[in-house]
Short mmCIF file of C-alpha atoms and ligand atoms in Angstrom, two decimals:
data_model
loop_
_atom_site.label_atom_id
_atom_site.label_comp_id
_atom_site.label_asym_id
_atom_site.label_seq_id
_atom_site.Cartn_x
_atom_site.Cartn_y
_atom_site.Cartn_z
CA UNK Q 193 0.00 0.00 0.00
CA UNK Q 194 1.27 3.49 -0.90
CA UNK Q 195 2.00 6.02 1.85
CA UNK Q 196 -0.84 8.50 2.24
CA UNK Q 197 -0.44 11.72 0.28
CA UNK Q 198 -0.45 15.10 1.98
CA UNK Q 199 -4.09 15.60 1.01
CA UNK Q 200 -5.03 12.17 2.41
CA UNK Q 201 -3.26 12.97 5.69
CA UNK Q 202 -5.16 16.24 5.97
CA UNK Q 203 -8.47 14.50 5.32
CA UNK Q 204 -8.12 12.59 8.59
CA UNK Q 205 -8.62 15.92 10.40
CA UNK Q 206 -12.13 16.36 9.00
CA UNK Q 207 -15.26 14.47 10.08
CA UNK Q 208 -15.94 12.87 6.72
CA UNK Q 209 -18.07 9.73 6.36
CA UNK Q 210 -16.51 6.44 5.20
CA UNK Q 211 -12.94 5.55 4.25
CA UNK Q 212 -11.18 7.41 1.47
CA UNK Q 213 -10.92 5.33 -1.71
CA UNK Q 214 -9.75 8.08 -4.03
CA UNK Q 215 -8.32 11.59 -3.67
CA UNK Q 216 -7.21 13.29 -6.86
CA UNK Q 217 -6.53 16.77 -8.18
CA UNK Q 218 -9.57 18.42 -9.61
CA UNK Q 219 -10.81 21.58 -11.32
CA UNK Q 220 -9.23 24.42 -13.25
CA UNK Q 221 -8.76 27.23 -10.72
CA UNK Q 222 -5.73 29.50 -11.00
CA UNK Q 223 -5.33 29.99 -7.25
CA UNK Q 224 -6.10 27.17 -4.77
CA UNK Q 225 -5.15 23.46 -4.85
CA UNK Q 226 -8.28 21.37 -5.18
CA UNK Q 227 -8.89 17.63 -4.73
CA UNK Q 228 -11.96 15.49 -5.22
CA UNK Q 229 -12.40 12.81 -2.60
CA UNK Q 230 -14.48 9.60 -2.79
CA UNK Q 231 -15.20 7.28 0.10
CA UNK Q 232 -16.13 3.59 0.26
CA UNK Q 233 -19.69 4.33 1.34
CA UNK Q 234 -20.44 6.59 -1.60
CA UNK Q 235 -19.74 10.01 -0.09
CA UNK Q 236 -17.95 12.61 -2.11
CA UNK Q 237 -16.08 15.72 -0.94
CA UNK Q 238 -13.91 18.56 -2.17
CA UNK Q 239 -10.70 19.26 -0.26
CA UNK Q 240 -8.86 22.54 -0.85
CA UNK Q 241 -5.66 24.13 0.27
CA UNK Q 242 -6.16 27.90 0.28
CA UNK Q 243 -3.37 29.74 -1.53
CA UNK Q 244 -1.66 31.67 1.26
CA UNK Q 245 0.28 33.90 -1.13
CA UNK Q 246 -3.01 35.20 -2.57
CA UNK Q 247 -5.05 35.06 0.65
CA UNK Q 248 -2.69 35.96 3.46
CA UNK Q 249 -5.48 35.79 6.03
CA UNK Q 250 -7.12 32.48 5.09
CA UNK Q 251 -9.06 32.26 8.36
CA UNK Q 252 -10.77 35.52 7.44
CA UNK Q 253 -11.62 33.94 4.08
CA UNK Q 254 -13.27 31.06 5.92
CA UNK Q 255 -15.13 33.42 8.25
CA UNK Q 256 -16.57 35.24 5.21
CA UNK Q 257 -17.46 32.04 3.39
CA UNK Q 258 -19.08 30.57 6.52
CA UNK Q 259 -21.12 33.72 7.20
CA UNK Q 260 -22.35 33.95 3.62
CA UNK Q 261 -23.26 30.26 3.30
CA UNK Q 262 -25.02 30.32 6.70
CA UNK Q 263 -26.99 33.36 5.55
CA UNK Q 264 -27.91 31.78 2.22
CA UNK Q 265 -28.96 28.53 3.93
CA UNK Q 266 -31.79 30.37 5.69
CA UNK Q 267 -33.46 31.25 2.37
CA UNK Q 268 -32.74 28.25 0.16
CA UNK Q 269 -35.34 25.93 -1.28
CA UNK Q 270 -32.97 22.96 -1.32
CA UNK Q 271 -29.64 22.32 0.48
CA UNK Q 272 -27.79 21.71 -2.78
CA UNK Q 273 -28.07 25.43 -3.49
CA UNK Q 274 -25.06 26.32 -1.34
CA UNK Q 275 -21.80 24.84 0.00
CA UNK Q 276 -21.68 22.76 3.20
CA UNK Q 277 -18.37 22.67 5.04
CA UNK Q 278 -17.22 19.69 7.09
CA UNK Q 279 -16.05 20.36 10.63
CA UNK Q 280 -12.85 19.24 12.33
CA UNK Q 281 -12.28 17.77 15.81
CA UNK Q 282 -12.04 21.36 17.03
CA UNK Q 283 -15.47 22.03 15.50
CA UNK Q 284 -13.92 24.43 12.99
CA UNK Q 285 -14.64 24.60 9.28
CA UNK Q 286 -10.91 24.72 8.42
CA UNK Q 287 -7.68 23.09 9.51
CA UNK Q 288 -4.34 24.89 9.71
CA UNK Q 289 -1.37 22.53 9.35
CA UNK Q 290 2.20 22.88 10.65
CA UNK Q 291 3.20 24.79 7.47
CA UNK Q 292 0.50 27.40 8.17
CA UNK Q 293 -1.47 26.08 5.20
CA UNK Q 294 -5.21 26.42 5.67
CA UNK Q 295 -7.37 23.54 4.38
CA UNK Q 296 -11.12 23.14 4.09
CA UNK Q 297 -13.41 20.37 3.04
CA UNK Q 298 -16.96 20.55 1.76
CA UNK Q 299 -19.55 18.18 0.39
CA UNK Q 300 -19.24 17.63 -3.32
CA UNK Q 301 -22.45 18.44 -5.14
CA UNK Q 302 -22.94 16.58 -8.36
CA UNK Q 303 -23.75 18.97 -11.18
CA UNK Q 304 -22.50 20.47 -14.39
CA UNK Q 305 -19.63 22.95 -14.22
CA UNK Q 306 -18.76 24.43 -17.60
CA UNK Q 307 -15.58 26.10 -18.84
CA UNK Q 308 -17.64 27.87 -21.49
CA UNK Q 309 -21.40 28.00 -22.13
CA UNK Q 310 -22.47 25.22 -24.51
CA UNK Q 311 -25.70 26.99 -25.38
CA UNK Q 312 -27.37 30.35 -24.85
CA UNK Q 313 -29.54 28.72 -22.19
CA UNK Q 314 -26.43 27.67 -20.19
CA UNK Q 315 -25.22 31.24 -20.19
CA UNK Q 316 -28.68 32.51 -19.28
CA UNK Q 317 -28.70 30.11 -16.31
CA UNK Q 318 -25.35 31.43 -15.09
CA UNK Q 319 -26.83 34.94 -15.22
CA UNK Q 320 -29.76 33.72 -13.13
CA UNK Q 321 -27.34 32.17 -10.62
CA UNK Q 322 -25.23 35.30 -10.16
CA UNK Q 323 -28.20 37.68 -10.36
CA UNK Q 324 -30.03 35.67 -7.69
CA UNK Q 325 -26.87 35.54 -5.57
CA UNK Q 326 -26.61 39.33 -5.71
CA UNK Q 327 -30.29 39.70 -4.92
CA UNK Q 328 -30.24 37.24 -1.98
CA UNK Q 329 -27.25 38.99 -0.43
CA UNK Q 330 -28.77 42.46 -0.73
CA UNK Q 331 -29.87 42.18 2.91
CA UNK Q 332 -26.54 40.77 4.13
CA UNK Q 333 -24.67 43.17 6.45
CA UNK Q 334 -21.71 44.05 4.20
CA UNK Q 335 -19.71 45.68 6.99
CA UNK Q 336 -19.36 42.31 8.79
CA UNK Q 337 -17.27 40.89 5.93
CA UNK Q 338 -13.48 40.99 5.87
CA UNK Q 339 -11.78 42.45 2.82
CA UNK Q 340 -9.95 39.21 2.08
CA UNK Q 341 -7.90 40.73 -0.73
CA UNK Q 342 -7.61 44.44 -0.04
CA UNK Q 343 -8.60 46.58 -3.03
CA UNK Q 344 -9.27 43.48 -5.14
CA UNK Q 345 -11.40 45.18 -7.80
CA UNK Q 346 -10.07 48.68 -7.28
CA UNK Q 347 -9.06 49.50 -10.83
CA UNK Q 348 -7.30 52.73 -9.80
CA UNK Q 349 -5.06 50.78 -7.45
CA UNK Q 350 -4.49 48.11 -10.15
CA UNK Q 351 -3.07 50.90 -12.35
CA UNK Q 352 -0.83 52.02 -9.52
CA UNK Q 353 0.54 48.50 -8.98
CA UNK Q 354 1.02 48.09 -12.73
CA UNK Q 355 3.05 51.28 -12.99
CA UNK Q 356 5.16 50.24 -10.01
CA UNK Q 357 5.85 46.84 -11.60
CA UNK Q 358 6.83 48.60 -14.85
CA UNK Q 359 9.30 50.84 -12.99
CA UNK Q 360 10.82 48.02 -10.99
CA UNK Q 361 10.90 45.67 -14.02
CA UNK Q 362 11.90 42.81 -11.75
CA UNK Q 363 12.66 40.24 -14.45
CA UNK Q 364 13.53 42.56 -17.37
CA UNK Q 365 10.35 42.16 -19.42
CA UNK Q 366 9.11 45.80 -19.54
CA UNK Q 367 10.76 46.70 -22.86
CA UNK Q 368 8.81 43.97 -24.69
CA UNK Q 369 5.32 45.28 -23.90
CA UNK Q 370 5.36 48.89 -25.15
CA UNK Q 371 2.19 48.55 -27.25
CA UNK Q 372 0.23 47.01 -24.39
CA UNK Q 373 1.44 49.71 -22.00
CA UNK Q 374 0.28 52.45 -24.39
CA UNK Q 375 -3.16 50.86 -24.83
CA UNK Q 376 -3.59 50.56 -21.07
CA UNK Q 377 -2.39 54.08 -20.25
CA UNK Q 378 -4.68 55.62 -22.89
CA UNK Q 379 -7.65 54.30 -20.92
CA UNK Q 380 -6.59 55.17 -17.39
CA UNK Q 381 -9.09 57.99 -16.85
CA UNK Q 382 -12.14 55.99 -17.97
CA UNK Q 383 -10.98 52.89 -16.07
CA UNK Q 384 -11.31 54.79 -12.78
CA UNK Q 385 -15.00 55.59 -13.33
CA UNK Q 386 -16.50 52.83 -11.15
CA UNK Q 387 -14.13 53.61 -8.27
CA UNK Q 388 -14.97 57.32 -8.45
CA UNK Q 389 -18.73 56.68 -8.49
CA UNK Q 390 -18.48 54.26 -5.55
CA UNK Q 391 -16.55 56.91 -3.60
CA UNK Q 392 -19.09 59.61 -4.37
CA UNK Q 393 -22.01 57.33 -3.48
CA UNK Q 394 -23.50 57.48 -6.99
CA UNK Q 395 -23.02 53.71 -7.17
CA UNK Q 396 -24.04 51.54 -4.18
CA UNK Q 397 -21.53 49.34 -2.36
CA UNK Q 398 -22.91 45.78 -2.41
CA UNK Q 399 -21.91 42.31 -1.27
CA UNK Q 400 -20.42 40.89 -4.44
CA UNK Q 401 -18.89 37.61 -5.58
CA UNK Q 402 -15.95 39.11 -7.49
CA UNK Q 403 -15.12 36.05 -9.61
CA UNK Q 404 -18.26 35.47 -11.66
CA UNK Q 405 -16.95 33.18 -14.38
CA UNK Q 406 -19.38 30.51 -15.60
CA UNK Q 407 -17.05 27.86 -14.15
CA UNK Q 408 -18.02 29.14 -10.72
CA UNK Q 409 -21.65 28.11 -11.30
CA UNK Q 410 -23.08 24.64 -10.87
CA UNK Q 411 -25.98 23.63 -13.11
CA UNK Q 412 -28.39 20.89 -12.11
CA UNK Q 413 -27.58 17.64 -13.95
CA UNK Q 414 -31.17 16.77 -14.76
CA UNK Q 415 -32.76 20.14 -15.45
CA UNK Q 416 -29.57 22.02 -16.45
CA UNK Q 417 -30.92 24.97 -14.47
CA UNK Q 418 -28.84 27.19 -12.16
CA UNK Q 419 -28.19 25.34 -8.92
CA UNK Q 420 -25.40 26.88 -6.90
CA UNK Q 421 -22.69 29.56 -6.98
CA UNK Q 422 -19.19 28.24 -6.13
CA UNK Q 423 -15.85 29.73 -5.11
CA UNK Q 424 -16.90 32.24 -2.48
CA UNK Q 425 -13.36 33.21 -1.44
CA UNK Q 426 -13.58 36.67 -2.89
CA UNK Q 427 -17.06 37.55 -1.60
CA UNK Q 428 -16.52 41.09 -0.34
CA UNK Q 429 -18.11 44.51 -0.47
CA UNK Q 430 -17.85 45.76 -4.07
CA UNK Q 431 -19.72 46.86 -7.18
CA UNK Q 432 -22.32 44.82 -9.06
CA UNK Q 433 -20.76 46.20 -12.26
CA UNK Q 434 -17.61 44.15 -11.77
CA UNK Q 435 -19.66 41.00 -11.12
CA UNK Q 436 -21.83 41.46 -14.18
CA UNK Q 437 -18.80 42.51 -16.23
CA UNK Q 438 -16.63 39.53 -15.31
CA UNK Q 439 -19.32 37.11 -16.48
CA UNK Q 440 -19.48 38.92 -19.82
CA UNK Q 441 -15.69 39.03 -20.13
CA UNK Q 442 -15.40 35.29 -19.69
CA UNK Q 443 -18.65 33.88 -21.05
CA UNK Q 444 -19.57 36.20 -23.93
CA UNK Q 445 -16.08 36.09 -25.43
CA UNK Q 446 -15.61 34.00 -28.58
CA UNK Q 447 -12.23 32.64 -27.47
CA UNK Q 448 -10.55 31.36 -24.32
CA UNK Q 449 -9.00 33.73 -21.80
CA UNK Q 450 -5.56 32.64 -23.02
CA UNK Q 451 -6.20 32.34 -26.77
CA UNK Q 452 -3.02 33.09 -28.73
CA UNK Q 453 -4.73 33.78 -32.06
CA UNK Q 454 -6.13 37.23 -31.35
CA UNK Q 455 -8.23 37.21 -34.51
CA UNK Q 456 -10.50 34.71 -32.73
CA UNK Q 457 -11.26 37.03 -29.82
CA UNK Q 458 -14.51 39.00 -30.00
CA UNK Q 459 -17.51 39.75 -27.89
CA UNK Q 460 -20.57 37.80 -28.98
CA UNK Q 461 -23.45 40.28 -28.79
CA UNK Q 462 -26.12 37.58 -28.75
CA UNK Q 463 -24.56 36.11 -25.62
CA UNK Q 464 -24.15 39.62 -24.24
CA UNK Q 465 -27.90 40.12 -24.61
CA UNK Q 466 -28.73 36.72 -23.14
CA UNK Q 467 -26.67 37.32 -19.99
CA UNK Q 468 -28.02 40.86 -19.58
CA UNK Q 469 -31.61 39.58 -19.81
CA UNK Q 470 -30.98 36.86 -17.20
CA UNK Q 471 -29.11 39.12 -14.80
CA UNK Q 472 -31.75 41.85 -14.92
CA UNK Q 473 -34.55 39.29 -14.48
CA UNK Q 474 -32.94 37.71 -11.40
CA UNK Q 475 -31.60 40.84 -9.76
CA UNK Q 476 -34.30 43.44 -9.33
CA UNK Q 477 -32.40 45.70 -6.94
CA UNK Q 478 -30.02 47.35 -9.42
CA UNK Q 479 -30.28 51.14 -9.59
CA UNK Q 480 -30.78 53.04 -12.85
CA UNK Q 481 -27.17 54.17 -12.73
CA UNK Q 482 -25.93 50.60 -12.31
CA UNK Q 483 -28.01 49.43 -15.27
CA UNK Q 484 -26.82 52.30 -17.45
CA UNK Q 485 -23.19 51.47 -16.68
CA UNK Q 486 -23.35 47.68 -17.22
CA UNK Q 487 -21.40 47.84 -20.53
CA UNK Q 488 -18.73 49.89 -18.80
CA UNK Q 489 -18.53 47.22 -16.10
CA UNK Q 490 -17.73 44.63 -18.77
CA UNK Q 491 -15.07 46.83 -20.36
CA UNK Q 492 -13.38 47.93 -17.14
CA UNK Q 493 -13.14 44.46 -15.58
CA UNK Q 494 -11.64 43.11 -18.82
CA UNK Q 495 -9.07 45.90 -18.88
CA UNK Q 496 -8.40 45.38 -15.17
CA UNK Q 497 -7.72 41.66 -15.61
CA UNK Q 498 -5.38 42.40 -18.54
CA UNK Q 499 -3.51 44.76 -16.23
CA UNK Q 500 -3.36 42.12 -13.50
CA UNK Q 501 -1.99 39.48 -15.91
CA UNK Q 502 0.56 41.96 -17.24
CA UNK Q 503 1.60 43.09 -13.76
CA UNK Q 504 2.20 39.45 -12.84
CA UNK Q 505 4.16 38.98 -16.07
CA UNK Q 506 6.39 41.92 -15.13
CA UNK Q 507 6.71 40.53 -11.64
CA UNK Q 508 7.95 37.11 -12.80
CA UNK Q 509 4.64 35.14 -12.70
CA UNK Q 510 4.25 34.90 -8.96
CA UNK Q 511 0.46 35.25 -8.59
CA UNK Q 512 -1.42 33.32 -11.27
CA UNK Q 513 -0.60 29.69 -12.00
CA UNK Q 514 1.01 29.57 -15.45
CA UNK Q 515 1.57 26.66 -17.84
CA UNK Q 516 4.38 28.20 -19.97
CA UNK Q 517 6.79 31.11 -19.80
CA UNK Q 518 4.74 33.91 -21.40
CA UNK Q 519 1.31 32.60 -20.40
CA UNK Q 520 0.44 35.79 -18.52
CA UNK Q 521 1.41 37.92 -21.53
CA UNK Q 522 -0.77 35.79 -23.81
CA UNK Q 523 -3.67 36.17 -21.38
CA UNK Q 524 -3.18 39.94 -21.16
CA UNK Q 525 -3.11 40.34 -24.94
CA UNK Q 526 -6.29 38.34 -25.44
CA UNK Q 527 -8.07 40.44 -22.80
CA UNK Q 528 -6.87 43.70 -24.39
CA UNK Q 529 -8.13 42.49 -27.74
CA UNK Q 530 -11.51 41.85 -26.13
CA UNK Q 531 -11.53 45.42 -24.76
CA UNK Q 532 -10.80 46.76 -28.26
CA UNK Q 533 -13.62 44.68 -29.71
CA UNK Q 534 -16.06 45.95 -27.08
CA UNK Q 535 -15.08 49.50 -27.99
CA UNK Q 536 -15.85 48.83 -31.64
CA UNK Q 537 -19.33 47.57 -30.65
CA UNK Q 538 -19.95 50.09 -27.89
CA UNK Q 539 -23.17 51.66 -29.19
CA UNK Q 540 -24.69 48.24 -29.76
CA UNK Q 541 -23.79 47.10 -26.26
CA UNK Q 542 -25.43 50.18 -24.77
CA UNK Q 543 -28.50 49.70 -26.92
CA UNK Q 544 -28.87 46.05 -25.92
CA UNK Q 545 -28.75 46.94 -22.23
CA UNK Q 546 -31.32 49.70 -22.72
CA UNK Q 547 -33.64 47.35 -24.63
CA UNK Q 548 -33.39 44.57 -22.05
CA UNK Q 549 -33.91 47.00 -19.16
CA UNK Q 550 -37.00 48.44 -20.88
CA UNK Q 551 -38.58 44.96 -20.89
CA UNK Q 552 -38.67 45.33 -17.08
C1 GN1 N 299 -8.53 33.73 -10.68
O1 GN1 N 299 -8.75 30.79 -9.64
P1 GN1 N 299 -9.82 31.38 -10.45
O2 GN1 N 299 -9.70 30.97 -11.88
O3 GN1 N 299 -11.21 31.12 -9.88
C2 GN1 N 299 -8.61 35.11 -10.00
C3 GN1 N 299 -9.70 35.96 -10.64
C4 GN1 N 299 -9.44 36.08 -12.13
C5 GN1 N 299 -9.33 34.69 -12.74
C6 GN1 N 299 -8.97 34.77 -14.19
C7 GN1 N 299 -8.45 35.30 -6.23
O4 GN1 N 299 -9.69 33.01 -10.39
O5 GN1 N 299 -9.70 37.25 -10.06
O6 GN1 N 299 -10.46 36.81 -12.77
O7 GN1 N 299 -8.35 33.89 -12.07
N1 GN1 N 299 -8.87 34.95 -8.57
C8 GN1 N 299 -8.13 35.60 -7.65
O8 GN1 N 299 -9.29 33.57 -14.80
O9 GN1 N 299 -7.24 36.39 -7.94
MG1 MG N 300 -12.86 29.92 -9.50
#
């Protein structure tokens, strides 16, 4: 018999049912290490090691996630609609090992998790999931949440960090990205719009998910309807525009986030309309200003992520997991191409949002 792996050793700390028969790496996240666990009596779990470089206060992450899932549990129709964490001997929902790594374990819910929508209906369902999530948390006391990654979607601060990384040029890559730098700097003023309107109170501060890719939604296997929102690590106070925008960035794009052939990267306006319709139908609390600025949310979050990828590229690829040496640069270029394509379709995007909002 093989010696237990690290993940298998950690599993003994959690009150799971049955004996572990399989524990293998799972999922496609860029941040945490994730394992799927099966036991001999048919139970199934997810075990995760929280990335302590990204989340340097992982216990605060778990406090947020616990508070939000407890809150959601009070309003759900069925338990499969949120995550259920397994407790340890200490009755905690996480275990910190001798390396200061923080682990958590939750029940695996069988469902469909897509890397890209396979139909318009799939994308619509993801809009329902995130719109409903936003709506259900509208009564959640935002000031009780920790800011697990300070200034996570603060685009103004992302520019500041980018410029610092350019100056420091830690691994000597700055001279190779002049075109990208120019494109980004030309848009600095507009990119700060959401931050300025949050500061002035013209946009409301909400409890937001902050990582609203379709692969963070679970669809029901039988009905293929929205079931559950996953990956709650970045739930924090923020703007609904970033949440809406990140779904568009990822799901309404015609190519993968790291597509090398830029000619393949566009925004699909049919999918843009589909998501907008679903989000507005499920989330009735958006203000007129938020609705008006939805297209800008999509553009700014796409630009912001390009800046984050490029900052990490300049920094020597220390934040995002990468598969090859210029992976972050490839990602940044594809995101910038998507921004440019949105700009070329700007009037249509605004018109689509106005039409869908008018349907009320
Ligand atoms: C990261 O790990 P994953 O794929 O859920 C990142 C998001 C980015 C995303 C880009 C905590 O999310 O902000 O939008 O990659 N999460 C964190 O794919 O930085
Ligand atoms: Mg994720």
